[in-house]
XYZ file of C-alpha atoms in Angstrom:
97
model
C 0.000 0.000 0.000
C 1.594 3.454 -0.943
C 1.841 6.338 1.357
C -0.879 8.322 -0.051
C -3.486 5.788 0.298
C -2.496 5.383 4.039
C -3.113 9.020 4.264
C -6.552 8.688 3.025
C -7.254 5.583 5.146
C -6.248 7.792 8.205
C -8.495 10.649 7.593
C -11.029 8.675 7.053
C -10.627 6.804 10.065
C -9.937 10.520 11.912
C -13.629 10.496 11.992
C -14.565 7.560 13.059
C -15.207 6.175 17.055
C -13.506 3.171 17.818
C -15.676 0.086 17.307
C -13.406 -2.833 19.113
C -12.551 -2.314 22.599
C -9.563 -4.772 23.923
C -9.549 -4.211 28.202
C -8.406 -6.585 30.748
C -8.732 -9.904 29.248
C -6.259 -8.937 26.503
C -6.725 -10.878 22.972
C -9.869 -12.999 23.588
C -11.685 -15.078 21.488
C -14.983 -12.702 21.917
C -12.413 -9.556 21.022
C -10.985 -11.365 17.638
C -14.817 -12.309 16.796
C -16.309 -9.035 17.149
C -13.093 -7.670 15.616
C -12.800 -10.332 12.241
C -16.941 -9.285 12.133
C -16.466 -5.527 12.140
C -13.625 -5.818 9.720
C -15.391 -8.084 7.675
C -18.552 -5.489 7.788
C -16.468 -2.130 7.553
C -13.177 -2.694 6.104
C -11.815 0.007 8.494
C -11.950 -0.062 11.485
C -10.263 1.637 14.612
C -9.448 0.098 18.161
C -8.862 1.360 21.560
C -6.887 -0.491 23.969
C -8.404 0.618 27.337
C -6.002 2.086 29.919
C -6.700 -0.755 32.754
C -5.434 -3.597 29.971
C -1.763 -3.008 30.781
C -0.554 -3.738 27.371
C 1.338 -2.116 24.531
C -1.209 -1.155 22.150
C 1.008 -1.072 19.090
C 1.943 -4.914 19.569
C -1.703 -5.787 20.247
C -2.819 -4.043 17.229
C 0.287 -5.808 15.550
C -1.001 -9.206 16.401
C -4.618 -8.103 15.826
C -3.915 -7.617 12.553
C -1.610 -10.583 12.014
C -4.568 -13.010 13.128
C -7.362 -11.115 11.068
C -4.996 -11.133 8.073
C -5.212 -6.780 7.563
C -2.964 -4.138 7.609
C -2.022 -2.182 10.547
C -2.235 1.623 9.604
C -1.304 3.591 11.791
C -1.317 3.632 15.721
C -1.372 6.579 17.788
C -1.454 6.544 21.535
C -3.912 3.720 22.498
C -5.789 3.704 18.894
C -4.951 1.593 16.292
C -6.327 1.782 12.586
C -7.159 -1.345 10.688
C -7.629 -2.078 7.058
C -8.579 -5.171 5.243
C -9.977 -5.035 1.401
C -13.029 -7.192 0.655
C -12.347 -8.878 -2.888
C -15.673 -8.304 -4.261
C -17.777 -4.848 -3.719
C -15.084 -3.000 -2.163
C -15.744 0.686 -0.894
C -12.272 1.114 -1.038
C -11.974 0.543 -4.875
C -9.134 3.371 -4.903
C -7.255 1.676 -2.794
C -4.516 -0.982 -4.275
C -3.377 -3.726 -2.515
């Protein structure tokens, strides 16, 4: 993915409230479910990982990512960005991966 189409990924996503939450219990199954489901859904999506989890929210975004098989975009403070490209009826047609 080139650089601009990150930058239009993270304006978009600017906008947008966070729609997985990862707290205490870290990487859970419920956590990857509802986050491979709003992925699936949205294509871009943005996490918070909650102040009381104790964990470094670029790596958990990192592995996030890893397991759902999408691309990290950017992470800034506790919020991490998201993307993964659905093959067919895309609303991220602009975007080449």
């Amino acid at each position: 993915m080139i650089g601009k189409d990150k930058r239009q990924l993270k304006a978009m996503a600017s906008q947008m409230s966070s729609v997985v939450q990862i707290g205490k219990e870290g990487l859970s199954n419920a956590v990857i479910d509802s986050a491979r489901a709003a992925i699936t859904a949205r294509e871009l999506i943005k996490i918070h990982v909650l102040n009381n989890a104790n964990l470094d929210a670029k790596e958990t975004a990192e592995e996030l990512a890893n397991m759902l098989g999408a691309e990290l975009i950017q992470v800034i403070g506790h919020y991490g960005i998201l993307f993964k490209k659905k093959n067919e009826k895309s609303h991220f047609e602009f975007i080449d991966i």
